[in-house]
CSV table of C-alpha atoms in Angstrom, one decimal:
chain,number,residue,atom,x,y,z
A,1,MET,CA,-135.1,161.8,46.0
A,2,GLY,CA,-136.9,164.2,43.6
A,3,LYS,CA,-135.4,167.3,42.2
A,4,ASN,CA,-138.1,169.4,43.8
A,5,LYS,CA,-137.4,168.0,47.3
A,6,LEU,CA,-133.7,168.8,46.8
A,7,ALA,CA,-134.5,172.3,45.7
A,8,ARG,CA,-136.6,172.8,48.8
A,9,PHE,CA,-133.9,171.6,51.1
A,10,ALA,CA,-131.4,173.9,49.5
A,11,GLU,CA,-133.8,176.9,49.7
A,12,ASN,CA,-134.5,176.1,53.4
A,13,LYS,CA,-130.9,176.7,54.0
A,14,ILE,CA,-131.1,180.3,53.0
A,15,LEU,CA,-134.6,181.3,54.2
A,16,PRO,CA,-134.3,183.5,57.2
A,17,ASN,CA,-137.3,182.2,58.9
A,18,VAL,CA,-136.1,178.5,58.9
A,19,PHE,CA,-133.9,177.0,61.6
A,20,GLN,CA,-132.4,173.6,61.1
A,21,PRO,CA,-130.0,172.8,64.0
A,22,THR,CA,-128.2,169.5,64.2
A,23,ARG,CA,-128.9,167.0,66.9
A,24,ALA,CA,-125.6,167.8,68.5
A,25,GLU,CA,-126.4,171.6,68.4
A,26,ALA,CA,-129.6,170.7,70.2
A,27,LEU,CA,-128.1,168.6,72.9
A,28,GLU,CA,-125.3,171.2,73.5
A,29,GLN,CA,-127.5,173.9,74.6
A,30,TYR,CA,-129.2,175.5,71.4
A,31,LYS,CA,-128.2,179.1,70.9
A,32,LEU,CA,-131.8,180.3,70.7
A,33,LYS,CA,-133.1,178.5,73.7
A,34,GLY,CA,-134.7,181.4,75.8
A,35,LYS,CA,-134.0,183.9,73.2
A,36,TRP,CA,-136.5,183.4,70.4
A,37,ASN,CA,-138.3,186.6,71.1
A,38,ALA,CA,-135.1,188.7,71.5
A,39,GLU,CA,-133.2,187.3,68.5
A,40,VAL,CA,-135.8,186.1,66.1
A,41,PHE,CA,-139.0,188.1,66.5
A,42,LYS,CA,-137.5,191.3,68.1
A,43,ASN,CA,-140.5,191.6,70.4
A,44,ASP,CA,-142.0,190.3,73.7
A,45,ASN,CA,-145.3,188.8,72.1
A,46,PRO,CA,-146.4,185.5,73.2
A,47,ILE,CA,-144.9,182.5,71.6
A,48,VAL,CA,-147.1,179.7,70.1
A,49,LEU,CA,-145.8,176.4,68.8
A,50,GLU,CA,-147.5,174.2,66.2
A,51,LEU,CA,-146.2,170.6,66.5
A,52,GLY,CA,-146.1,168.5,63.3
A,53,CYS,CA,-146.9,171.5,61.3
A,54,GLY,CA,-146.6,169.7,57.9
A,55,LYS,CA,-146.8,172.3,55.1
A,56,GLY,CA,-147.1,175.2,57.6
A,57,GLU,CA,-150.5,176.3,56.5
A,58,TYR,CA,-151.9,176.4,60.0
A,59,SER,CA,-148.8,178.3,61.4
A,60,VAL,CA,-149.0,180.8,58.6
A,61,GLY,CA,-152.8,181.2,58.9
A,62,LEU,CA,-152.6,181.8,62.6
A,63,ALA,CA,-149.7,184.4,62.1
A,64,LYS,CA,-151.7,186.4,59.6
A,65,ALA,CA,-154.8,186.2,61.9
A,66,PHE,CA,-153.0,187.2,65.1
A,67,PRO,CA,-150.1,189.6,64.5
A,68,GLU,CA,-149.8,190.2,68.2
A,69,LYS,CA,-148.4,186.7,68.6
A,70,ASN,CA,-145.3,184.9,67.4
A,71,PHE,CA,-145.7,181.4,65.8
A,72,ILE,CA,-143.2,178.6,65.4
A,73,GLY,CA,-144.1,175.6,63.1
A,74,ILE,CA,-142.1,172.5,64.1
A,75,ASP,CA,-141.6,169.4,61.9
A,76,ILE,CA,-138.9,167.0,61.0
A,77,LYS,CA,-139.8,167.1,57.4
A,78,GLY,CA,-138.2,170.4,56.0
A,79,ALA,CA,-139.4,169.7,52.4
A,80,ARG,CA,-143.0,170.1,53.8
A,81,PHE,CA,-142.8,173.2,55.8
A,82,TRP,CA,-140.9,174.8,52.9
A,83,PHE,CA,-144.3,175.7,51.5
A,84,GLY,CA,-145.3,177.7,54.6
A,85,ALA,CA,-141.7,179.2,55.2
A,86,LYS,CA,-141.6,180.4,51.5
A,87,GLU,CA,-145.1,181.9,51.7
A,88,ALA,CA,-144.3,183.7,54.9
A,89,HIS,CA,-141.0,185.1,53.6
A,90,GLU,CA,-142.5,186.3,50.2
A,91,THR,CA,-145.4,188.0,51.9
A,92,GLY,CA,-143.3,189.7,54.5
A,93,LEU,CA,-144.8,187.9,57.4
A,94,LYS,CA,-142.4,188.5,60.4
A,95,ASN,CA,-144.2,186.7,63.3
A,96,VAL,CA,-143.8,183.1,62.0
A,97,ALA,CA,-140.7,180.8,61.9
A,98,PHE,CA,-140.0,177.2,61.2
A,99,LEU,CA,-137.9,174.8,63.2
A,100,ARG,CA,-136.8,171.4,61.8
A,101,THR,CA,-136.4,169.0,64.6
A,102,GLN,CA,-137.9,166.0,66.3
A,103,ILE,CA,-140.7,166.6,68.9
A,104,GLU,CA,-138.7,164.5,71.4
A,105,LEU,CA,-136.0,167.2,71.5
A,106,LEU,CA,-138.3,170.2,72.0
A,107,ASP,CA,-137.2,171.0,75.5
A,108,CYS,CA,-133.6,171.4,74.1
A,109,PHE,CA,-134.9,174.5,72.1
A,110,PHE,CA,-137.2,176.3,74.6
A,111,ALA,CA,-136.5,177.6,78.1
A,112,GLU,CA,-138.7,177.4,81.1
A,113,ASN,CA,-141.9,179.7,80.6
A,114,GLU,CA,-140.8,180.7,77.1
A,115,VAL,CA,-143.8,179.3,75.3
A,116,ASP,CA,-147.5,180.4,75.9
A,117,GLU,CA,-149.4,177.9,73.7
A,118,ILE,CA,-149.1,174.7,71.8
A,119,TRP,CA,-151.2,173.5,69.0
A,120,ILE,CA,-151.1,169.7,68.0
A,121,THR,CA,-152.8,169.5,64.6
A,122,PHE,CA,-153.8,166.2,63.2
A,123,PRO,CA,-150.9,164.0,64.5
A,124,ASP,CA,-150.6,160.3,63.7
A,125,PRO,CA,-152.9,158.8,66.4
A,126,GLN,CA,-150.5,155.9,66.7
A,127,ILE,CA,-153.2,153.5,67.3
A,128,LYS,CA,-151.1,150.2,67.9
A,129,TYR,CA,-150.5,149.5,71.5
A,130,ARG,CA,-146.7,149.3,70.9
A,131,ARG,CA,-146.8,152.8,69.5
A,132,THR,CA,-148.5,154.3,72.6
A,133,LYS,CA,-145.4,156.3,73.7
A,134,HIS,CA,-145.3,158.0,70.3
A,135,ARG,CA,-148.7,159.6,70.7
A,136,MET,CA,-148.2,163.3,71.1
A,137,THR,CA,-150.4,163.5,74.0
A,138,HIS,CA,-148.7,160.6,76.0
A,139,PRO,CA,-147.7,161.6,79.5
A,140,ASP,CA,-144.0,161.6,78.5
A,141,PHE,CA,-144.7,164.3,75.9
A,142,LEU,CA,-147.0,166.3,78.3
A,143,ALA,CA,-144.1,166.2,80.8
A,144,ARG,CA,-141.7,167.6,78.1
A,145,TYR,CA,-144.1,170.4,77.1
A,146,LYS,CA,-144.5,171.3,80.8
A,147,LYS,CA,-140.8,172.2,80.9
A,148,PHE,CA,-141.1,175.2,78.7
A,149,LEU,CA,-144.9,176.1,78.8
A,150,LYS,CA,-146.0,178.8,81.0
A,151,LYS,CA,-148.0,177.8,84.1
A,152,GLU,CA,-151.3,179.1,82.6
A,153,GLY,CA,-150.3,178.1,79.1
A,154,LEU,CA,-152.7,176.3,76.8
A,155,ILE,CA,-152.4,173.1,74.7
A,156,HIS,CA,-154.8,172.5,71.7
A,157,LEU,CA,-155.4,169.3,70.0
A,158,LYS,CA,-157.3,169.0,66.7
A,159,THR,CA,-157.7,165.7,65.2
A,160,ASP,CA,-160.0,163.5,63.1
A,161,SER,CA,-159.1,160.5,65.2
A,162,GLU,CA,-162.0,159.6,67.7
A,163,PHE,CA,-159.5,157.2,69.2
A,164,LEU,CA,-156.9,159.9,69.9
A,165,HIS,CA,-159.5,162.3,71.1
A,166,GLY,CA,-160.9,159.7,73.6
A,167,TYR,CA,-157.5,158.4,74.6
A,168,THR,CA,-156.4,162.1,75.4
A,169,LEU,CA,-159.6,163.0,77.3
A,170,GLY,CA,-159.3,159.9,79.5
A,171,LEU,CA,-155.6,160.6,80.2
A,172,LEU,CA,-156.2,164.2,81.1
A,173,GLN,CA,-159.1,163.4,83.3
A,174,GLY,CA,-157.2,160.6,85.1
A,175,ALA,CA,-154.1,162.9,85.7
A,176,GLY,CA,-156.2,165.8,86.9
A,177,HIS,CA,-155.3,168.2,84.2
A,178,GLU,CA,-157.7,171.0,83.4
A,179,ILE,CA,-159.9,170.4,80.5
A,180,ILE,CA,-161.2,173.8,79.3
A,181,THR,CA,-163.4,172.6,76.4
A,182,ALA,CA,-163.7,169.4,74.4
A,183,HIS,CA,-166.0,168.6,71.5
A,184,HIS,CA,-166.2,165.6,69.1
A,185,ASP,CA,-167.4,167.6,66.1
A,186,ILE,CA,-166.4,171.4,65.9
A,187,TYR,CA,-167.9,171.9,62.4
A,188,GLY,CA,-171.3,170.6,63.6
A,189,ALA,CA,-171.4,172.4,66.9
A,190,PRO,CA,-173.1,175.9,66.8
A,191,GLU,CA,-171.2,177.0,69.9
A,192,TYR,CA,-168.1,177.1,67.9
A,193,LYS,CA,-169.4,179.5,65.2
A,194,ALA,CA,-168.0,182.6,67.1
A,195,ASN,CA,-164.5,181.0,67.0
A,196,THR,CA,-164.3,180.4,63.3
A,197,VAL,CA,-160.9,181.8,62.8
A,198,LEU,CA,-159.1,179.5,65.2
A,199,LEU,CA,-161.2,176.4,64.7
A,200,ARG,CA,-162.8,176.6,61.2
A,201,GLU,CA,-161.4,179.1,58.8
A,202,ILE,CA,-157.7,178.0,59.0
A,203,GLN,CA,-157.3,174.5,57.9
A,204,THR,CA,-154.3,172.2,57.6
A,205,TYR,CA,-153.9,170.1,54.3
A,206,TYR,CA,-155.1,167.0,56.3
A,207,GLU,CA,-158.1,168.9,57.9
A,208,ASP,CA,-159.3,169.8,54.6
A,209,LEU,CA,-158.8,166.4,53.2
A,210,PHE,CA,-160.5,164.7,56.2
A,211,SER,CA,-163.3,167.1,56.1
A,212,LYS,CA,-164.1,166.5,52.4
A,213,LYS,CA,-164.2,162.8,53.2
A,214,GLY,CA,-166.9,163.5,55.8
A,215,LYS,CA,-164.7,162.8,58.8
A,216,THR,CA,-165.6,164.8,62.0
A,217,ILE,CA,-163.0,167.1,63.4
A,218,THR,CA,-162.5,166.9,67.2
A,219,TYR,CA,-161.0,169.5,69.5
A,220,ILE,CA,-159.6,169.7,73.0
A,221,LYS,CA,-158.3,172.8,74.8
A,222,PHE,CA,-156.5,172.0,78.1
A,223,ARG,CA,-153.9,173.1,80.8
A,224,LEU,CA,-151.4,171.0,82.5
A,225,LYS,CA,-151.7,170.8,86.3
């Protein structure tokens, strides 16, 4: 393990916007479950999660653009989201935090109706059939999200994977979930020009990488029934 990674792990332990509970703490009723606004953000603003946040650039970008909302970037790799946590702390950005955990444990950290929106940004599409249950829009994951997402809560999926885009659309339609909007190329679609902050101006590391390689970026916004 490189020195830089060790240094990031060490700094994450003292950054006030980073939360790294153990698996045991998660399973034993995590102390912030149902209390993120009251104890972390100190307000009643809507809570938005970014799942698999990587370096945290999307969570930080959204927090800057929408100060009336609270954002939590979630990833198991703390050395990655250190970048976003460090930037947020140094710039005094108070409406974004980072949680190090597995997505499979999310319902251990958030109470019923605690979350308003979820962003799933460029997840591994898990193309192989034996990896189906690991897709972040698999029915098992959607059922988990529903435990803490508000009734009218939104889920956003941005991906460069036409496979995951198509898989998710088919799954949503088959299950009767509400598909609000779906497009296979948000950068080539003129109707998305008015929504540049959400869908174009803020980019993850992978989005920038894929776009430069000429890959189309797809988007789905939906509600669970």
